[in-house]
Amino acid sequence: MSRVYNFSAGPAVLPEEVLKEAAEEMLDYRGCGMSVMEMSHRSGMFETIINEAEEDLRDLLQIPENYKVLFLQGGASQQFAMIPMNLMKNREADYIVTGQWAKKAWQEAQKYGKANKIASSEDKTFSYIPDCSDLDISPNADYVYICENNTIYGTKFRELPNTKGKTLVADVSSCFLSEPVDVSKYGVLYGGVQKNIGPAGMVISIIREDLITGDVLEGTPTMLNFKTHADAGSLYNTPNSYCIYMCGKVFKWLKNMGGLSVMKERNEKKAALLYDFLDKSHLFKGTVVPKDRSLMNVPFVTGNPELDAKFVKEAKEAGLENLKGHRSVGGMRASIYNAMPVEGVEALVAFMKKFEKENV
Amino acid sequence: MSRVYNFSAGPAVLPEEVLKEAAEEMLDYRGCGMSVMEMSHRSGMFETIINEAEEDLRDLLQIPENYKVLFLQGGASQQFAMIPMNLMKNREADYIVTGQWAKKAWQEAQKYGKANKIASSEDKTFSYIPDCSDLDISPNADYVYICENNTIYGTKFRELPNTKGKTLVADVSSCFLSEPVDVSKYGVLYGGVQKNIGPAGMVISIIREDLITGDVLEGTPTMLNFKTHADAGSLYNTPNSYCIYMCGKVFKWLKNMGGLSVMKERNEKKAALLYDFLDKSHLFKGTVVPKDRSLMNVPFVTGNPELDAKFVKEAKEAGLENLKGHRSVGGMRASIYNAMPVEGVEALVAFMKKFEKENV
Ligand SMILES: Cc1ncc(COP(=O)(O)O)c(C=O)c1O
Ligand SMILES: Cc1ncc(COP(=O)(O)O)c(C=O)c1O
Ligand SMILES: [Mg+2]
Ligand SMILES: [Mg+2]
Ligand SMILES: [Mg+2]
Ligand SMILES: [Mg+2]
């Protein structure tokens, strides 16, 4: 067995220890004689798994008592509809559009009410985060929506927008658990787990209880009503049980690593290695305004598409996988989530140095 | 490692060979240096996995060219809304209510239009399938809906209803791939994979192409529009990729076993072992009218709830797990899906004989 360094934006690298444990437990979970994949979601064994997962997540993020944690199917894309269906009581909401995912969420919301684009960074290919300290928040807005870390463009809200008292809803798919977060500043924060947590097929949504009213827009499917899942502890119907199990293992791994403050330091160190090199390099350059750079997704270019393609190809041959930028922007992107070891980033920088020497 | 016989209704037993392969490939899928859980769903490697899965499924079920195969999230419960949202052009449909799952689907459909209950077996605790050879099909009905195998009550449509030309929609969650099926008789057949195919977290929906119009009810989320997924080959957003991989392995296992005709014979043999014993037993009895008995889910009772509980407890101690009936009906239920070996059913019958001797 030989493992590559996998810079995929998601599904993405998982901690090797976690994968090893999962492999060992595949046919017989802790002496119970079956795989977690084969367990009834109503069994006592699975109850322990889901409850521990939730508790560990609550510990890691210090989630206040008055927030529910939901394990949902459908991907982050399904939340683009669930958010307005559940929260748009006034049929109006404000969206800050900082990338493709925020834009898709904004477009989906237009099906359900007035979705105002109150700020955008599309004018400069989403390469920065707009100033959100004093926006025109709509008086009737039920919430203000952001995509906190923009996976494709590599930007991050270093400071949350001033919502002027309105509920903040954030898609944290690509920065989930990368650093400590003050959950009480959000009404809803949610993310697909397939980037920084576990295998694909689940979203974790953390929702302040008063926002879970059951009073949803007409025509909202039972399965898209937050209350359905909140009332049933995410077991209204069969959940993605294996994914819950894997995420639970990652939560324990994060606690063993020292929790989110330690992860933040580690992530800052990894990102600095890469950004520092990009800033010095004569061949490569980062595409994001320095103050808004993401710790998780680092896009860069040579300025020459052919050279970019050559880089991606040769990097792959050197065991550095998935460095191609998103199909909508080109260039390169290195996603360096929690599970990417420092050694992976060091290997990438070393390879970039070598490539630069050979190609300038 | 010691494996039990797991009679869970779902998530349920999987073929041991499949679990072994998955364990072996967990850290390094066929020399690619990463787990399938870590693979970009846009990668060439994953493309091969999803394409092979679809091809093998098409082979097994002999799916005609003019049907799409969709791999979707949200569970069967989400289909209860997706079906009317996509198919109720006239805002009317006919439902045959043969159990809790058909009933839930019928209730959900009422959100979207006139959902007529044209037949039901609720009068006798859903212990039979009503005669559906000459029902009052509504002239404006967009489709006729059935739950083909009723997981909780253990009944099965041995013959499809006469829909008088209307589109047939069937929930086949608990009989999926248990025997050959003439797909061309259905407009849509769909099922959660967590019973007879793979781990939880995915539904496979097989839909005749002319029913995928994109002309859906107002307010239908993008993610609940069949066309979204059909146009994108189930990769509109990140799918439950590990589940697709596991199901793909099960499809290959089924082909190796000889395909669905062989599985049918095998399933009939297993079911006969159990039903024959139930019919002879002085302690146990089956709860379903013989002609409508399911090959997959076999509910039975002693008639004495305390004795039922004792049975379930002692069976568990003997390595026969999850024999408790559904919380809504009590008694016992043995789910004997494809992956349950004949030896498991033999062990169950032997244990029932022993228990009968000790308790009559
Ligand atoms: C920030 C963000 N939001 C939403 C999505 C869409 O997620 P999903 O594929 O789970 O629908 C992505 C996926 O890449 C993302 O990066
Ligand atoms: C026949 C049938 N339909 C639907 C469901 C609901 O499936 P899910 O839990 O995937 O929503 C079940 C689950 O047990 C079932 O047996
Ligand atoms: Mg983005
Ligand atoms: Mg530079
Ligand atoms: Mg049923
Ligand atoms: Mg009897």
PDB file of C-alpha atoms in Angstrom, chain A residues 33-296:
ATOM      1  CA  GLY A  33     -20.812  -9.614  14.772  1.00  0.00           C
ATOM      2  CA  MET A  34     -21.805  -7.187  12.042  1.00  0.00           C
ATOM      3  CA  SER A  35     -20.592  -4.158  10.112  1.00  0.00           C
ATOM      4  CA  VAL A  36     -21.874  -0.706  11.011  1.00  0.00           C
ATOM      5  CA  MET A  37     -23.261  -0.740   7.443  1.00  0.00           C
ATOM      6  CA  GLU A  38     -25.494  -3.646   8.405  1.00  0.00           C
ATOM      7  CA  MET A  39     -26.846  -2.235  11.662  1.00  0.00           C
ATOM      8  CA  SER A  40     -30.420  -1.181  12.122  1.00  0.00           C
ATOM      9  CA  HIS A  41     -30.484   2.560  12.680  1.00  0.00           C
ATOM     10  CA  ARG A  42     -32.932   1.800  15.507  1.00  0.00           C
ATOM     11  CA  SER A  43     -30.480  -0.501  17.319  1.00  0.00           C
ATOM     12  CA  GLY A  44     -28.834   0.306  20.622  1.00  0.00           C
ATOM     13  CA  MET A  45     -25.408  -0.020  19.022  1.00  0.00           C
ATOM     14  CA  PHE A  46     -26.153   2.581  16.419  1.00  0.00           C
ATOM     15  CA  GLU A  47     -27.791   4.854  18.976  1.00  0.00           C
ATOM     16  CA  THR A  48     -24.491   4.926  20.837  1.00  0.00           C
ATOM     17  CA  ILE A  49     -22.646   5.764  17.624  1.00  0.00           C
ATOM     18  CA  ILE A  50     -24.898   8.676  16.660  1.00  0.00           C
ATOM     19  CA  ASN A  51     -25.124  10.026  20.201  1.00  0.00           C
ATOM     20  CA  GLU A  52     -21.363   9.981  20.690  1.00  0.00           C
ATOM     21  CA  ALA A  53     -20.873  11.640  17.323  1.00  0.00           C
ATOM     22  CA  GLU A  54     -23.193  14.461  18.295  1.00  0.00           C
ATOM     23  CA  GLU A  55     -21.624  14.868  21.754  1.00  0.00           C
ATOM     24  CA  ASP A  56     -18.110  14.981  20.358  1.00  0.00           C
ATOM     25  CA  LEU A  57     -19.128  17.538  17.758  1.00  0.00           C
ATOM     26  CA  ARG A  58     -20.794  19.627  20.456  1.00  0.00           C
ATOM     27  CA  ASP A  59     -17.595  19.479  22.491  1.00  0.00           C
ATOM     28  CA  LEU A  60     -15.390  20.424  19.581  1.00  0.00           C
ATOM     29  CA  LEU A  61     -17.457  23.413  18.491  1.00  0.00           C
ATOM     30  CA  GLN A  62     -18.725  24.269  21.975  1.00  0.00           C
ATOM     31  CA  ILE A  63     -22.242  24.268  20.580  1.00  0.00           C
ATOM     32  CA  PRO A  64     -24.664  26.015  22.956  1.00  0.00           C
ATOM     33  CA  GLU A  65     -27.557  24.033  24.447  1.00  0.00           C
ATOM     34  CA  ASN A  66     -30.143  25.938  22.420  1.00  0.00           C
ATOM     35  CA  TYR A  67     -28.806  24.674  19.091  1.00  0.00           C
ATOM     36  CA  LYS A  68     -29.849  21.433  17.428  1.00  0.00           C
ATOM     37  CA  VAL A  69     -27.428  19.329  15.436  1.00  0.00           C
ATOM     38  CA  LEU A  70     -28.964  17.604  12.398  1.00  0.00           C
ATOM     39  CA  PHE A  71     -27.399  14.913  10.248  1.00  0.00           C
ATOM     40  CA  LEU A  72     -29.095  15.258   6.873  1.00  0.00           C
ATOM     41  CA  GLN A  73     -28.916  13.819   3.385  1.00  0.00           C
ATOM     42  CA  GLY A  74     -29.023  15.636   0.067  1.00  0.00           C
ATOM     43  CA  GLY A  75     -25.749  17.511   0.161  1.00  0.00           C
ATOM     44  CA  ALA A  76     -25.158  21.191   0.714  1.00  0.00           C
ATOM     45  CA  SER A  77     -27.068  21.809  -2.520  1.00  0.00           C
ATOM     46  CA  GLN A  78     -30.275  20.647  -0.898  1.00  0.00           C
ATOM     47  CA  GLN A  79     -29.773  23.155   1.910  1.00  0.00           C
ATOM     48  CA  PHE A  80     -29.942  25.891  -0.716  1.00  0.00           C
ATOM     49  CA  ALA A  81     -33.697  25.125  -0.825  1.00  0.00           C
ATOM     50  CA  MET A  82     -34.194  24.016   2.773  1.00  0.00           C
ATOM     51  CA  ILE A  83     -32.922  27.325   4.139  1.00  0.00           C
ATOM     52  CA  PRO A  84     -35.559  29.512   2.444  1.00  0.00           C
ATOM     53  CA  MET A  85     -38.295  26.889   2.792  1.00  0.00           C
ATOM     54  CA  ASN A  86     -37.763  26.854   6.550  1.00  0.00           C
ATOM     55  CA  LEU A  87     -36.682  30.404   7.300  1.00  0.00           C
ATOM     56  CA  MET A  88     -38.317  32.742   4.779  1.00  0.00           C
ATOM     57  CA  LYS A  89     -41.324  33.723   6.869  1.00  0.00           C
ATOM     58  CA  ASN A  90     -41.397  37.194   5.269  1.00  0.00           C
ATOM     59  CA  ARG A  91     -40.431  35.768   1.917  1.00  0.00           C
ATOM     60  CA  GLU A  92     -37.351  37.934   1.829  1.00  0.00           C
ATOM     61  CA  ALA A  93     -33.682  37.361   2.524  1.00  0.00           C
ATOM     62  CA  ASP A  94     -30.298  38.976   1.846  1.00  0.00           C
ATOM     63  CA  TYR A  95     -27.496  37.132   0.096  1.00  0.00           C
ATOM     64  CA  ILE A  96     -23.808  38.006  -0.080  1.00  0.00           C
ATOM     65  CA  VAL A  97     -22.486  36.469  -3.261  1.00  0.00           C
ATOM     66  CA  THR A  98     -18.807  35.562  -2.980  1.00  0.00           C
ATOM     67  CA  GLY A  99     -18.587  32.550  -5.264  1.00  0.00           C
ATOM     68  CA  GLN A 100     -20.418  29.892  -7.258  1.00  0.00           C
ATOM     69  CA  TRP A 101     -21.916  28.218  -4.202  1.00  0.00           C
ATOM     70  CA  ALA A 102     -23.260  31.425  -2.703  1.00  0.00           C
ATOM     71  CA  LYS A 103     -24.624  32.297  -6.138  1.00  0.00           C
ATOM     72  CA  LYS A 104     -26.383  28.970  -6.495  1.00  0.00           C
ATOM     73  CA  ALA A 105     -27.887  29.370  -3.029  1.00  0.00           C
ATOM     74  CA  TRP A 106     -29.051  32.858  -3.964  1.00  0.00           C
ATOM     75  CA  GLN A 107     -30.580  31.643  -7.228  1.00  0.00           C
ATOM     76  CA  GLU A 108     -32.394  28.789  -5.497  1.00  0.00           C
ATOM     77  CA  ALA A 109     -33.805  31.164  -2.886  1.00  0.00           C
ATOM     78  CA  GLN A 110     -35.413  33.223  -5.663  1.00  0.00           C
ATOM     79  CA  LYS A 111     -37.860  30.354  -6.112  1.00  0.00           C
ATOM     80  CA  TYR A 112     -39.232  31.023  -2.669  1.00  0.00           C
ATOM     81  CA  GLY A 113     -39.239  34.773  -2.230  1.00  0.00           C
ATOM     82  CA  LYS A 114     -37.317  37.976  -2.706  1.00  0.00           C
ATOM     83  CA  ALA A 115     -33.642  37.109  -2.492  1.00  0.00           C
ATOM     84  CA  ASN A 116     -31.605  40.304  -2.493  1.00  0.00           C
ATOM     85  CA  LYS A 117     -27.988  40.257  -3.584  1.00  0.00           C
ATOM     86  CA  ILE A 118     -26.707  42.861  -1.119  1.00  0.00           C
ATOM     87  CA  ALA A 119     -23.025  42.421  -1.922  1.00  0.00           C
ATOM     88  CA  SER A 120     -20.902  40.546  -4.432  1.00  0.00           C
ATOM     89  CA  SER A 121     -17.315  40.089  -5.474  1.00  0.00           C
ATOM     90  CA  GLU A 122     -18.123  38.792  -8.932  1.00  0.00           C
ATOM     91  CA  ASP A 123     -16.611  41.937 -10.496  1.00  0.00           C
ATOM     92  CA  LYS A 124     -13.144  40.538  -9.754  1.00  0.00           C
ATOM     93  CA  THR A 125     -13.798  36.832 -10.313  1.00  0.00           C
ATOM     94  CA  PHE A 126     -14.640  36.385  -6.643  1.00  0.00           C
ATOM     95  CA  SER A 127     -11.022  36.966  -5.660  1.00  0.00           C
ATOM     96  CA  TYR A 128     -11.876  38.904  -2.511  1.00  0.00           C
ATOM     97  CA  ILE A 129     -14.501  39.273   0.219  1.00  0.00           C
ATOM     98  CA  PRO A 130     -16.481  42.522  -0.003  1.00  0.00           C
ATOM     99  CA  ASP A 131     -16.574  44.889   2.940  1.00  0.00           C
ATOM    100  CA  CYS A 132     -19.596  43.738   4.920  1.00  0.00           C
ATOM    101  CA  SER A 133     -19.339  46.089   7.888  1.00  0.00           C
ATOM    102  CA  ASP A 134     -22.196  48.354   6.851  1.00  0.00           C
ATOM    103  CA  LEU A 135     -24.363  46.785   4.183  1.00  0.00           C
ATOM    104  CA  ASP A 136     -27.889  47.726   3.214  1.00  0.00           C
ATOM    105  CA  ILE A 137     -29.615  45.003   5.170  1.00  0.00           C
ATOM    106  CA  SER A 138     -33.258  44.757   4.132  1.00  0.00           C
ATOM    107  CA  PRO A 139     -35.691  45.575   6.957  1.00  0.00           C
ATOM    108  CA  ASN A 140     -37.844  42.551   6.086  1.00  0.00           C
ATOM    109  CA  ALA A 141     -35.028  40.088   5.530  1.00  0.00           C
ATOM    110  CA  ASP A 142     -35.541  36.861   7.424  1.00  0.00           C
ATOM    111  CA  TYR A 143     -31.823  36.200   7.335  1.00  0.00           C
ATOM    112  CA  VAL A 144     -28.493  37.179   5.824  1.00  0.00           C
ATOM    113  CA  TYR A 145     -26.748  34.390   3.941  1.00  0.00           C
ATOM    114  CA  ILE A 146     -23.042  33.835   3.349  1.00  0.00           C
ATOM    115  CA  CYS A 147     -20.767  31.113   2.079  1.00  0.00           C
ATOM    116  CA  GLU A 148     -18.060  31.500   4.684  1.00  0.00           C
ATOM    117  CA  ASN A 149     -15.243  29.759   2.840  1.00  0.00           C
ATOM    118  CA  ASN A 150     -15.368  29.790  -0.938  1.00  0.00           C
ATOM    119  CA  THR A 151     -14.017  26.443  -2.025  1.00  0.00           C
ATOM    120  CA  ILE A 152     -13.528  27.311  -5.660  1.00  0.00           C
ATOM    121  CA  TYR A 153     -12.012  30.787  -5.300  1.00  0.00           C
ATOM    122  CA  GLY A 154     -10.108  30.275  -2.059  1.00  0.00           C
ATOM    123  CA  THR A 155     -11.518  33.191  -0.090  1.00  0.00           C
ATOM    124  CA  LYS A 156     -12.694  33.215   3.505  1.00  0.00           C
ATOM    125  CA  PHE A 157     -14.702  35.659   5.603  1.00  0.00           C
ATOM    126  CA  ARG A 158     -12.121  36.476   8.276  1.00  0.00           C
ATOM    127  CA  GLU A 159     -14.768  38.571   9.960  1.00  0.00           C
ATOM    128  CA  LEU A 160     -18.476  37.825   9.858  1.00  0.00           C
ATOM    129  CA  PRO A 161     -20.729  40.408   8.178  1.00  0.00           C
ATOM    130  CA  ASN A 162     -22.553  42.943  10.285  1.00  0.00           C
ATOM    131  CA  THR A 163     -26.100  41.659   9.864  1.00  0.00           C
ATOM    132  CA  LYS A 164     -27.561  44.469  11.948  1.00  0.00           C
ATOM    133  CA  GLY A 165     -29.415  42.073  14.146  1.00  0.00           C
ATOM    134  CA  LYS A 166     -30.639  39.740  11.404  1.00  0.00           C
ATOM    135  CA  THR A 167     -30.117  35.989  11.624  1.00  0.00           C
ATOM    136  CA  LEU A 168     -26.875  34.870  10.004  1.00  0.00           C
ATOM    137  CA  VAL A 169     -26.956  31.701   7.885  1.00  0.00           C
ATOM    138  CA  ALA A 170     -23.606  30.304   6.764  1.00  0.00           C
ATOM    139  CA  ASP A 171     -22.484  27.542   4.449  1.00  0.00           C
ATOM    140  CA  VAL A 172     -19.284  26.339   6.124  1.00  0.00           C
ATOM    141  CA  SER A 173     -18.791  23.252   3.945  1.00  0.00           C
ATOM    142  CA  SER A 174     -15.131  23.884   3.212  1.00  0.00           C
ATOM    143  CA  CYS A 175     -14.022  25.347   6.553  1.00  0.00           C
ATOM    144  CA  PHE A 176     -16.050  23.121   8.903  1.00  0.00           C
ATOM    145  CA  LEU A 177     -13.983  22.324  12.016  1.00  0.00           C
ATOM    146  CA  SER A 178     -10.871  23.993  10.634  1.00  0.00           C
ATOM    147  CA  GLU A 179     -10.749  26.405  13.587  1.00  0.00           C
ATOM    148  CA  PRO A 180     -12.810  27.370  16.659  1.00  0.00           C
ATOM    149  CA  VAL A 181     -16.071  29.150  15.892  1.00  0.00           C
ATOM    150  CA  ASP A 182     -18.485  31.133  18.025  1.00  0.00           C
ATOM    151  CA  VAL A 183     -21.653  29.250  17.137  1.00  0.00           C
ATOM    152  CA  SER A 184     -23.842  31.776  18.959  1.00  0.00           C
ATOM    153  CA  LYS A 185     -23.162  34.305  16.195  1.00  0.00           C
ATOM    154  CA  TYR A 186     -25.068  32.162  13.704  1.00  0.00           C
ATOM    155  CA  GLY A 187     -28.693  31.223  13.308  1.00  0.00           C
ATOM    156  CA  VAL A 188     -27.740  28.312  11.083  1.00  0.00           C
ATOM    157  CA  LEU A 189     -24.360  26.994  10.075  1.00  0.00           C
ATOM    158  CA  TYR A 190     -24.232  23.976   7.866  1.00  0.00           C
ATOM    159  CA  GLY A 191     -21.884  22.116   5.641  1.00  0.00           C
ATOM    160  CA  GLY A 192     -21.422  19.052   3.525  1.00  0.00           C
ATOM    161  CA  VAL A 193     -19.090  16.748   5.430  1.00  0.00           C
ATOM    162  CA  GLN A 194     -17.216  15.532   2.359  1.00  0.00           C
ATOM    163  CA  LYS A 195     -14.587  18.250   2.508  1.00  0.00           C
ATOM    164  CA  ASN A 196     -13.190  18.569   5.980  1.00  0.00           C
ATOM    165  CA  ILE A 197     -14.922  15.783   7.913  1.00  0.00           C
ATOM    166  CA  GLY A 198     -15.953  12.502   6.337  1.00  0.00           C
ATOM    167  CA  PRO A 199     -17.160  10.648   3.264  1.00  0.00           C
ATOM    168  CA  ALA A 200     -19.739  12.263   0.966  1.00  0.00           C
ATOM    169  CA  GLY A 201     -23.469  11.890   1.485  1.00  0.00           C
ATOM    170  CA  MET A 202     -24.250  13.990   4.511  1.00  0.00           C
ATOM    171  CA  VAL A 203     -24.697  17.563   5.651  1.00  0.00           C
ATOM    172  CA  ILE A 204     -24.445  18.650   9.253  1.00  0.00           C
ATOM    173  CA  SER A 205     -26.745  21.536  10.052  1.00  0.00           C
ATOM    174  CA  ILE A 206     -26.465  23.357  13.371  1.00  0.00           C
ATOM    175  CA  ILE A 207     -29.590  25.398  13.970  1.00  0.00           C
ATOM    176  CA  ARG A 208     -30.733  27.687  16.770  1.00  0.00           C
ATOM    177  CA  GLU A 209     -33.844  26.111  18.219  1.00  0.00           C
ATOM    178  CA  ASP A 210     -36.169  29.096  17.825  1.00  0.00           C
ATOM    179  CA  LEU A 211     -35.628  28.913  14.061  1.00  0.00           C
ATOM    180  CA  ILE A 212     -37.044  25.379  13.948  1.00  0.00           C
ATOM    181  CA  THR A 213     -40.733  26.205  13.969  1.00  0.00           C
ATOM    182  CA  GLY A 214     -42.296  23.698  11.603  1.00  0.00           C
ATOM    183  CA  ASP A 215     -44.064  26.719  10.136  1.00  0.00           C
ATOM    184  CA  VAL A 216     -42.561  26.298   6.683  1.00  0.00           C
ATOM    185  CA  LEU A 217     -43.496  27.452   3.200  1.00  0.00           C
ATOM    186  CA  GLU A 218     -46.428  25.669   1.619  1.00  0.00           C
ATOM    187  CA  GLY A 219     -45.376  22.642  -0.362  1.00  0.00           C
ATOM    188  CA  THR A 220     -42.251  21.992   1.684  1.00  0.00           C
ATOM    189  CA  PRO A 221     -41.656  18.230   1.642  1.00  0.00           C
ATOM    190  CA  THR A 222     -41.704  16.550   5.049  1.00  0.00           C
ATOM    191  CA  MET A 223     -38.089  15.576   4.476  1.00  0.00           C
ATOM    192  CA  LEU A 224     -37.084  19.190   3.867  1.00  0.00           C
ATOM    193  CA  ASN A 225     -38.646  20.465   7.072  1.00  0.00           C
ATOM    194  CA  PHE A 226     -35.994  21.021   9.747  1.00  0.00           C
ATOM    195  CA  LYS A 227     -38.540  20.149  12.433  1.00  0.00           C
ATOM    196  CA  THR A 228     -39.033  16.656  11.018  1.00  0.00           C
ATOM    197  CA  HIS A 229     -35.406  15.843  11.708  1.00  0.00           C
ATOM    198  CA  ALA A 230     -35.001  17.900  14.876  1.00  0.00           C
ATOM    199  CA  ASP A 231     -37.943  16.149  16.539  1.00  0.00           C
ATOM    200  CA  ALA A 232     -36.597  12.737  15.605  1.00  0.00           C
ATOM    201  CA  GLY A 233     -32.939  13.272  16.504  1.00  0.00           C
ATOM    202  CA  SER A 234     -31.989  12.854  12.827  1.00  0.00           C
ATOM    203  CA  LEU A 235     -33.693   9.442  12.787  1.00  0.00           C
ATOM    204  CA  TYR A 236     -37.002  10.316  11.142  1.00  0.00           C
ATOM    205  CA  ASN A 237     -35.978   7.987   8.362  1.00  0.00           C
ATOM    206  CA  THR A 238     -32.857   5.928   7.713  1.00  0.00           C
ATOM    207  CA  PRO A 239     -29.867   8.275   7.876  1.00  0.00           C
ATOM    208  CA  ASN A 240     -26.530   7.843   6.141  1.00  0.00           C
ATOM    209  CA  SER A 241     -25.460   5.728   9.071  1.00  0.00           C
ATOM    210  CA  TYR A 242     -22.004   4.755   7.873  1.00  0.00           C
ATOM    211  CA  CYS A 243     -21.173   8.388   7.239  1.00  0.00           C
ATOM    212  CA  ILE A 244     -22.276   9.291  10.774  1.00  0.00           C
ATOM    213  CA  TYR A 245     -19.970   6.560  12.056  1.00  0.00           C
ATOM    214  CA  MET A 246     -17.020   7.830   9.994  1.00  0.00           C
ATOM    215  CA  CYS A 247     -17.606  11.449  11.002  1.00  0.00           C
ATOM    216  CA  GLY A 248     -17.768  10.300  14.623  1.00  0.00           C
ATOM    217  CA  LYS A 249     -14.327   8.780  14.227  1.00  0.00           C
ATOM    218  CA  VAL A 250     -12.998  12.018  12.763  1.00  0.00           C
ATOM    219  CA  PHE A 251     -14.451  13.971  15.704  1.00  0.00           C
ATOM    220  CA  LYS A 252     -12.533  11.702  18.082  1.00  0.00           C
ATOM    221  CA  TRP A 253      -9.412  12.114  15.964  1.00  0.00           C
ATOM    222  CA  LEU A 254      -9.786  15.902  16.202  1.00  0.00           C
ATOM    223  CA  LYS A 255     -10.189  15.725  19.971  1.00  0.00           C
ATOM    224  CA  ASN A 256      -7.081  13.556  20.199  1.00  0.00           C
ATOM    225  CA  MET A 257      -5.191  16.067  18.089  1.00  0.00           C
ATOM    226  CA  GLY A 258      -6.029  18.688  20.723  1.00  0.00           C
ATOM    227  CA  GLY A 259      -9.254  20.167  19.398  1.00  0.00           C
ATOM    228  CA  LEU A 260      -9.956  23.070  17.078  1.00  0.00           C
ATOM    229  CA  SER A 261      -7.436  25.580  18.487  1.00  0.00           C
ATOM    230  CA  VAL A 262      -4.654  23.153  17.766  1.00  0.00           C
ATOM    231  CA  MET A 263      -6.119  22.435  14.330  1.00  0.00           C
ATOM    232  CA  LYS A 264      -6.224  26.153  13.619  1.00  0.00           C
ATOM    233  CA  GLU A 265      -2.528  26.553  14.440  1.00  0.00           C
ATOM    234  CA  ARG A 266      -1.704  23.550  12.334  1.00  0.00           C
ATOM    235  CA  ASN A 267      -3.823  24.826   9.442  1.00  0.00           C
ATOM    236  CA  GLU A 268      -2.248  28.275   9.659  1.00  0.00           C
ATOM    237  CA  LYS A 269       1.189  26.743   9.561  1.00  0.00           C
ATOM    238  CA  LYS A 270       0.332  24.637   6.510  1.00  0.00           C
ATOM    239  CA  ALA A 271      -1.286  27.563   4.676  1.00  0.00           C
ATOM    240  CA  ALA A 272       1.642  29.865   5.480  1.00  0.00           C
ATOM    241  CA  LEU A 273       4.088  27.387   3.932  1.00  0.00           C
ATOM    242  CA  LEU A 274       2.193  27.572   0.684  1.00  0.00           C
ATOM    243  CA  TYR A 275       1.244  31.268   0.622  1.00  0.00           C
ATOM    244  CA  ASP A 276       4.758  32.351   1.601  1.00  0.00           C
ATOM    245  CA  PHE A 277       6.166  30.385  -1.262  1.00  0.00           C
ATOM    246  CA  LEU A 278       3.562  31.765  -3.676  1.00  0.00           C
ATOM    247  CA  ASP A 279       4.409  35.311  -2.648  1.00  0.00           C
ATOM    248  CA  LYS A 280       8.120  34.760  -3.296  1.00  0.00           C
ATOM    249  CA  SER A 281       7.762  32.667  -6.419  1.00  0.00           C
ATOM    250  CA  HIS A 282       8.596  34.082  -9.853  1.00  0.00           C
ATOM    251  CA  LEU A 283       6.474  31.489 -11.603  1.00  0.00           C
ATOM    252  CA  PHE A 284       3.443  30.860  -9.417  1.00  0.00           C
ATOM    253  CA  LYS A 285       1.088  33.323  -7.891  1.00  0.00           C
ATOM    254  CA  GLY A 286      -1.930  33.113  -5.624  1.00  0.00           C
ATOM    255  CA  THR A 287      -5.155  34.488  -7.052  1.00  0.00           C
ATOM    256  CA  VAL A 288      -6.716  35.867  -3.871  1.00  0.00           C
ATOM    257  CA  VAL A 289      -6.280  39.196  -2.099  1.00  0.00           C
ATOM    258  CA  PRO A 290      -3.977  38.329   0.856  1.00  0.00           C
ATOM    259  CA  LYS A 291      -6.331  39.495   3.604  1.00  0.00           C
ATOM    260  CA  ASP A 292      -9.148  37.214   2.413  1.00  0.00           C
ATOM    261  CA  ARG A 293      -7.154  34.058   1.807  1.00  0.00           C
ATOM    262  CA  SER A 294      -8.653  30.752   2.847  1.00  0.00           C
ATOM    263  CA  LEU A 295      -6.719  28.391   5.098  1.00  0.00           C
ATOM    264  CA  MET A 296      -8.286  25.445   3.327  1.00  0.00           C
TER     265      MET A 296
END
